Short mmCIF file of C-alpha atoms in Angstrom, two decimals:
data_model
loop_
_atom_site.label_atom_id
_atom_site.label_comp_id
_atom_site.label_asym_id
_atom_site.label_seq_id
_atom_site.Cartn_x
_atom_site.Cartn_y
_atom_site.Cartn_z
CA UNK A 29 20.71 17.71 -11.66
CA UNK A 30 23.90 15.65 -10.56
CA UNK A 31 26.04 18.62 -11.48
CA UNK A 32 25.93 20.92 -8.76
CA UNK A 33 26.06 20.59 -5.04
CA UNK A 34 23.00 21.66 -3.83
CA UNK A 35 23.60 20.86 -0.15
CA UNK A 36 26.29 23.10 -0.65
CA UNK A 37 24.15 25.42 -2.64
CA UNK A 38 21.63 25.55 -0.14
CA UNK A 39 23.71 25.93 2.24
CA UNK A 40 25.21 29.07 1.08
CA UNK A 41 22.36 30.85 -0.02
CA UNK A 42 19.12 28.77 0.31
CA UNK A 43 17.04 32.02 -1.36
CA UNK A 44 18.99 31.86 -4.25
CA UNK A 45 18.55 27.96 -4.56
CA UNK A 46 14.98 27.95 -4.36
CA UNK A 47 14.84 31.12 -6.96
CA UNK A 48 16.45 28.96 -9.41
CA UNK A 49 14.00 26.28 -8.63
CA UNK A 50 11.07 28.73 -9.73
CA UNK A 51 13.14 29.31 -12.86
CA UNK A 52 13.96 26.35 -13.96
CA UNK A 53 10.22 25.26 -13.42
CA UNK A 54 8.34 28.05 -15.71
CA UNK A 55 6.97 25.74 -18.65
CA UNK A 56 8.06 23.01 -16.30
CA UNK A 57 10.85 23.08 -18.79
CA UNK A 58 13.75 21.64 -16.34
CA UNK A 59 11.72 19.23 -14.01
CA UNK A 60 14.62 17.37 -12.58
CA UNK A 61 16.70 20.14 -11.90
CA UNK A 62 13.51 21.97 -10.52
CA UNK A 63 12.72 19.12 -7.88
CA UNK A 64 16.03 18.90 -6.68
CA UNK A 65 16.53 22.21 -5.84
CA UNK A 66 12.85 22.16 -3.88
CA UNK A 67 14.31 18.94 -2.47
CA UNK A 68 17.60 20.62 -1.09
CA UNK A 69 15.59 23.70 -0.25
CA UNK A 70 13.29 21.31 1.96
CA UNK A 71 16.38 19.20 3.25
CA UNK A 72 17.66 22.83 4.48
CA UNK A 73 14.57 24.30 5.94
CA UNK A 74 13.19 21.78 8.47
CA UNK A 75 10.96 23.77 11.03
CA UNK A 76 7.79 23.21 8.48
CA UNK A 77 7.38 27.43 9.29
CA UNK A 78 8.99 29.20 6.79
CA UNK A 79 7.35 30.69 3.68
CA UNK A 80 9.77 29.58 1.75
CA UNK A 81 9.35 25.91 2.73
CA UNK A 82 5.56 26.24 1.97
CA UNK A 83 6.83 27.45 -1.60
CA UNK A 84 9.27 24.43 -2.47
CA UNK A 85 6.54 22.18 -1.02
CA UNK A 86 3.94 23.65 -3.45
CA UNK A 87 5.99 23.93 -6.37
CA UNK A 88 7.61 20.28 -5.67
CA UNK A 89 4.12 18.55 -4.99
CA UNK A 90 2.87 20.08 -8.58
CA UNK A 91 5.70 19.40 -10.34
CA UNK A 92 5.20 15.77 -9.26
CA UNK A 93 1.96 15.83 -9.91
CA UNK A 94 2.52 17.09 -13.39
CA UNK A 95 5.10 14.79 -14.61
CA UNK A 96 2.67 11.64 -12.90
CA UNK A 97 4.65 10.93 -10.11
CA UNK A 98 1.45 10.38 -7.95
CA UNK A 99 2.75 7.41 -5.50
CA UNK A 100 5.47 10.41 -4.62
CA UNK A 101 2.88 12.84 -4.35
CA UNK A 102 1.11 11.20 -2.02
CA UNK A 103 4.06 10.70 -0.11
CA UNK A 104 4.72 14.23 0.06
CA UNK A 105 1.42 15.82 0.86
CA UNK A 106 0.62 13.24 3.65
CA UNK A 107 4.32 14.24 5.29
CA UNK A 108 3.80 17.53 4.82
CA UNK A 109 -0.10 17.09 6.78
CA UNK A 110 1.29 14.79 9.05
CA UNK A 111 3.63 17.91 10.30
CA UNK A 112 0.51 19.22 11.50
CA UNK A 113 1.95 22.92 10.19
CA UNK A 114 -0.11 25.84 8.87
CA UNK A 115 1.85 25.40 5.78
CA UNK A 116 1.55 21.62 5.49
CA UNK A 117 -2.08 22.00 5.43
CA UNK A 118 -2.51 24.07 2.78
CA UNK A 119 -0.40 22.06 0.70
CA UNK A 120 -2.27 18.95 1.64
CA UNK A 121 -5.60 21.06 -0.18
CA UNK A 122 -3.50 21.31 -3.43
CA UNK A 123 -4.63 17.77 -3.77
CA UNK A 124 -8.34 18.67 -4.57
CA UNK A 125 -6.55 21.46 -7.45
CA UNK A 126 -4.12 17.97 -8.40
CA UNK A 127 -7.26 15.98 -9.12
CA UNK A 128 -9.79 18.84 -11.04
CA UNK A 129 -6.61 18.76 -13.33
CA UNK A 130 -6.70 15.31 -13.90
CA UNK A 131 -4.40 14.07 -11.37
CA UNK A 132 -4.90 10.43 -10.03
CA UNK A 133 -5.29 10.72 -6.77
CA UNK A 134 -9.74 11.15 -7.21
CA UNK A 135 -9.42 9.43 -3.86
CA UNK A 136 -6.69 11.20 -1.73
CA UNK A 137 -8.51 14.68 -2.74
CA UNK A 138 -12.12 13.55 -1.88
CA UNK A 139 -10.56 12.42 1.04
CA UNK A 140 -9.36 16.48 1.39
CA UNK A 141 -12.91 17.94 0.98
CA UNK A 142 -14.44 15.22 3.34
CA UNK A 143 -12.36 16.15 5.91
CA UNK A 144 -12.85 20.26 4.87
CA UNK A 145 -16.34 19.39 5.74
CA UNK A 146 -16.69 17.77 8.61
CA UNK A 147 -13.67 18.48 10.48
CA UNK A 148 -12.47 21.99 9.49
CA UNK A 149 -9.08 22.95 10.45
CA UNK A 150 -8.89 26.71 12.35
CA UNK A 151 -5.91 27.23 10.60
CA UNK A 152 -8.23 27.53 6.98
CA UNK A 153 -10.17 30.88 6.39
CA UNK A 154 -13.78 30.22 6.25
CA UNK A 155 -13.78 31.80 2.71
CA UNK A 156 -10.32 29.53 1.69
CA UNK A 157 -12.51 26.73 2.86
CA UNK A 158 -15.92 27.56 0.73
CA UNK A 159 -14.47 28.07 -2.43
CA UNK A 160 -12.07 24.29 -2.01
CA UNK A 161 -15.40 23.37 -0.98
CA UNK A 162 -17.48 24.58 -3.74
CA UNK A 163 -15.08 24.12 -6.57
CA UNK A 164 -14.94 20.24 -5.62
CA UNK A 165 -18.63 20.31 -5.75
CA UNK A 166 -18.88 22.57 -9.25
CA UNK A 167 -16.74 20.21 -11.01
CA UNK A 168 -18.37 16.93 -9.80
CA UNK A 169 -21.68 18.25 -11.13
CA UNK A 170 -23.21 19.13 -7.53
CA UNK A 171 -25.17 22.19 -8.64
CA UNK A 172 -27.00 22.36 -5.54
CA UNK A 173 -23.70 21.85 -3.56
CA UNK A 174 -21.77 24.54 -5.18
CA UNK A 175 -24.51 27.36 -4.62
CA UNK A 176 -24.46 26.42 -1.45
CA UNK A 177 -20.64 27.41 -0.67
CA UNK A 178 -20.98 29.96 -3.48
CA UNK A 179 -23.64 31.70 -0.90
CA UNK A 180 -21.73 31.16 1.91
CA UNK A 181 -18.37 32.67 0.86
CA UNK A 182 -20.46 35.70 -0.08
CA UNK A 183 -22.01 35.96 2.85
CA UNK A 184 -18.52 35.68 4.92
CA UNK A 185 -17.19 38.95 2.12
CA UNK A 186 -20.46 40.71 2.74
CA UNK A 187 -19.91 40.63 6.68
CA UNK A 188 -15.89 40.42 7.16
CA UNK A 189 -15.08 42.42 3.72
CA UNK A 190 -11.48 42.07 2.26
CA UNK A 191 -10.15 41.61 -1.56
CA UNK A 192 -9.59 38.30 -1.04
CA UNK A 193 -13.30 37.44 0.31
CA UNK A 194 -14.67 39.38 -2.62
CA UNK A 195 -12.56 37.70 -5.40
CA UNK A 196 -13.25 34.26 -4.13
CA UNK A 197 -17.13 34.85 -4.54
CA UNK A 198 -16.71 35.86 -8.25
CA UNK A 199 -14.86 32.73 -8.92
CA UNK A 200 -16.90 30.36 -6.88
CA UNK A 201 -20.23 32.00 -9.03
CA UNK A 202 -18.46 31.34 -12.12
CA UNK A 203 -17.89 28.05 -11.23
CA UNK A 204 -22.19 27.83 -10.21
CA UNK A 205 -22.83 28.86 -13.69
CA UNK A 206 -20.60 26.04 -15.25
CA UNK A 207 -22.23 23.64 -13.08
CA UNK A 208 -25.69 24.63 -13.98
CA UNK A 209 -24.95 24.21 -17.84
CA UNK A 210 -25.13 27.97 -18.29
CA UNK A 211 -22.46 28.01 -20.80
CA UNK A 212 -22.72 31.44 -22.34
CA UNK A 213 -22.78 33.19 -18.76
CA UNK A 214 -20.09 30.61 -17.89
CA UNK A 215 -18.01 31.73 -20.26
CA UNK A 216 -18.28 35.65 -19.55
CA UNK A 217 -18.10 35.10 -15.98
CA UNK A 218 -14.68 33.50 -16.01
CA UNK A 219 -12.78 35.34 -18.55
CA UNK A 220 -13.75 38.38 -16.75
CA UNK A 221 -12.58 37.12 -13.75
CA UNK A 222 -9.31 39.43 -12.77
CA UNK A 223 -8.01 39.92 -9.32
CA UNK A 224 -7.11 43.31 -7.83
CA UNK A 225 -5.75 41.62 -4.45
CA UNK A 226 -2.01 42.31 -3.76
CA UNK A 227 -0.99 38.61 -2.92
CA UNK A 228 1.80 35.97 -3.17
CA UNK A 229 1.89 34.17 -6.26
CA UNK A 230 1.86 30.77 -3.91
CA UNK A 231 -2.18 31.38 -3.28
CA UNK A 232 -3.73 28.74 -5.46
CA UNK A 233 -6.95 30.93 -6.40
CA UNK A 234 -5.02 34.19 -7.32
CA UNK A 235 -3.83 32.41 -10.20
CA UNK A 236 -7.05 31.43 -11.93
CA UNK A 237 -5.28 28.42 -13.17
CA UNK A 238 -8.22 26.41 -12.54
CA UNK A 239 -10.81 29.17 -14.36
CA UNK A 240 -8.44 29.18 -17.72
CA UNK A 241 -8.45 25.34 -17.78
CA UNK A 242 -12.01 25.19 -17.52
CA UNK A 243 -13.02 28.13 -19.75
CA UNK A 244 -10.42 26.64 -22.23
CA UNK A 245 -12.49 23.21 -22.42
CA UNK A 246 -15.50 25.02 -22.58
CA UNK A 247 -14.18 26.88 -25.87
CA UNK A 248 -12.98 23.49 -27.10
CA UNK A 249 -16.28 21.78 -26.63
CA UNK A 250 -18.23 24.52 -28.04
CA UNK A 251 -15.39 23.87 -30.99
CA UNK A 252 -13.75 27.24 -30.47
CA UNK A 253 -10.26 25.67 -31.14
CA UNK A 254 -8.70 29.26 -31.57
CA UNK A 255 -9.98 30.32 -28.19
CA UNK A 256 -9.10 27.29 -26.38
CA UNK A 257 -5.83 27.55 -27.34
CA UNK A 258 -5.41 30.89 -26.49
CA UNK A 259 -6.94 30.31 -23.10
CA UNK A 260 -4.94 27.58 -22.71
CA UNK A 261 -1.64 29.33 -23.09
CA UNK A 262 -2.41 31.24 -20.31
CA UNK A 263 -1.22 28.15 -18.16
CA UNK A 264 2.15 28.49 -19.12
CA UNK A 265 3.06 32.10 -17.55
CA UNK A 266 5.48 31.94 -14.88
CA UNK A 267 3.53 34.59 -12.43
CA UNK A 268 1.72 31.65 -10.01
CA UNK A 269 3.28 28.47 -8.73
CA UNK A 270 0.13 26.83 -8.37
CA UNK A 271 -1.08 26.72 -11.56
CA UNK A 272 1.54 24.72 -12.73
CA UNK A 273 -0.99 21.31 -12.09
CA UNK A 274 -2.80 22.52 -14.76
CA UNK A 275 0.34 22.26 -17.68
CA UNK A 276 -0.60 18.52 -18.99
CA UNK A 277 -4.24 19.30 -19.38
CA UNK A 278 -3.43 22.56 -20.84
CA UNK A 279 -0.87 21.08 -23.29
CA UNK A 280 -3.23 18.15 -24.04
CA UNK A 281 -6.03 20.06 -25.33
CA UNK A 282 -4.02 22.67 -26.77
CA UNK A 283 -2.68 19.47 -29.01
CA UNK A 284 -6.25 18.46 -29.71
CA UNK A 285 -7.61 21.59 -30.61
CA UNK A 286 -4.42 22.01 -33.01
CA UNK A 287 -5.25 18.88 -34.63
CA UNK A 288 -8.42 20.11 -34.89
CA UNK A 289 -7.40 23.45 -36.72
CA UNK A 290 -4.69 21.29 -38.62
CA UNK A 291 -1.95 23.06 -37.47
CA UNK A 292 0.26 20.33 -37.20
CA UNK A 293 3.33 21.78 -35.88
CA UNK A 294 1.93 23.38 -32.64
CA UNK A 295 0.29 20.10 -31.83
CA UNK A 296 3.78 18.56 -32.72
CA UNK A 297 5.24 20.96 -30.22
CA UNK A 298 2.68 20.31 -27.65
CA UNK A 299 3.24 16.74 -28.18
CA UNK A 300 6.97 17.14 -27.47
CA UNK A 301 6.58 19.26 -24.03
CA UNK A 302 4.06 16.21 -23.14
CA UNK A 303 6.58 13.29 -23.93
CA UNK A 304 9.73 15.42 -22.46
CA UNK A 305 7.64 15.19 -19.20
CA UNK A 306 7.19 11.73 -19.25
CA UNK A 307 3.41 12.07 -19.94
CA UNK A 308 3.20 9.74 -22.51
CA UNK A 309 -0.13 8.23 -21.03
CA UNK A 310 -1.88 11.51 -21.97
CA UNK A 311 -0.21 11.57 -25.81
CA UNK A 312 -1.68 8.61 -26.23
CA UNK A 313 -5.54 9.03 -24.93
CA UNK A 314 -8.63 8.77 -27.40
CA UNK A 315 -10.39 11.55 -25.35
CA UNK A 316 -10.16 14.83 -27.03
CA UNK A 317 -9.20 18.22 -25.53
CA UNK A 318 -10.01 16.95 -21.67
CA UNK A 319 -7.99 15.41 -18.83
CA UNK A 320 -10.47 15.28 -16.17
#
């Protein structure tokens, strides 16, 4: 990272910086060079209104969330709230995605959905809003919670309409079905789940980078090693920013479920990835296949 200018950079073509950024952070394979670039793309774009600072802040707050840099994390997300932006907003929700992967900051996210609740910002879609809402509640075990928000975001499709709207209910129900213990219509429901929306790759949902984690530690529990590695590798594709909290978990189990299968050379690899991102506290757990 100390090798190039990036003020400079930045300065001269701040598109082309942040492009690199996104490239050096597929497989999170350069994180240091990929958060300084975000950093000098951020350092250049100050008004907290351009699209392109909403994409350095989402790609640097996951990248620091997946090499464990949470006290920086938190830092980041409450500046980027505190600017009171559209943008900083939604970046502050990634939180809730930062924890469901495993991310410590349990407290800062439930913090996040409290405040979804209560106190709803008019910036946030009602349909954005249900499914943060519902997938919080899903994954926490709130059955009765989740349907809730799962009926409510398919209510708002049925009377405003719109991809989005439509695609969000499919998830959220998938979600419903996990957190009823429905695990064969679980499983069905979200590896069917495909999006026909024409969207950024910076939406968190588009992505399903939360549905292939979960459907990948279904497969894993059910002892479908094969599958949940498959699944798993889904994670690393370079189309959605977002999904990019999911990498340790994804690498973890894919480890576990190759130690499982005795291929010792993928978990090897997997092992590697984990350790080059400084994740050594996950190499080391005694819980199989989950970061949760």
């Amino acid at each position: 990272p100390a090798s190039i200018d990036w003020p400079a950079a930045v300065r001269n073509n701040a598109n082309q910086v942040y492009l690199s950024a996104l490239l050096l952070n597929v497989r999170a394979s350069n994180p240091e060079c990929a958060e300084t670039a975000w950093r000098a793309v951020l350092s250049h774009d100050t008004t907290g209104a351009t699209s392109r600072e909403y994409a350095s802040l989402l790609g640097l707050q996951g990248l620091l969330s997946v090499t464990g840099q949470y006290d920086e994390l938190r830092r980041v997300v409450d500046s980027a709230a505190a600017a009171g932006t559209v943008f900083g907003t939604a970046v502050s929700h990634m939180v809730i995605l930062d924890a469901l992967a495993g991310g410590d900051v349990e407290y800062e996210a439930e913090q996040v959905v409290n405040d979804l609740r209560d106190n709803p910002p008019t910036s946030v879609p009602a349909d954005v809003r249900f499914w943060y809402l519902g997938i919080w509640d899903a994954h926490r075990g709130n059955h009765a919670g989740a349907q809730i928000m799962s009926d409510s975001v398919a209510q708002y499709a049925l009377e405003r309409g719109g991809c989005q709207a439509q695609f969000l209910t499919r998830s959220l129900e998938a979600h419903v079905l996990v957190a009823s213990g429905d695990t064969l219509s679980a499983v069905d429901a979200l590896a069917s789940l495909q999006s026909e929306c024409r969207r950024p790759s910076t939406y968190p949902w588009f992505g399903r980078g939360l549905e292939m984690i979960t459907l990948a530690r279904i497969h894993f529990a059910l002892g479908r090693f094969e599958d949940a590695i498959r699944v798993a590798r889904g994670i690393d594709a370079p189309a959605s920013v977002p999904n990019g909290v999911f990498l340790p978990a994804s690498l973890l189990l894919r480890m576990r479920a190759a130690e499982e299968l005795g291929e010792g050379d993928l978990a090897e690899r997997c092992r590697e990835r984990l350790n080059d991102l400084g994740r050594h506290d996950l190499v080391v757990t005694t819980e199989p296949g989950m970061v949760h």
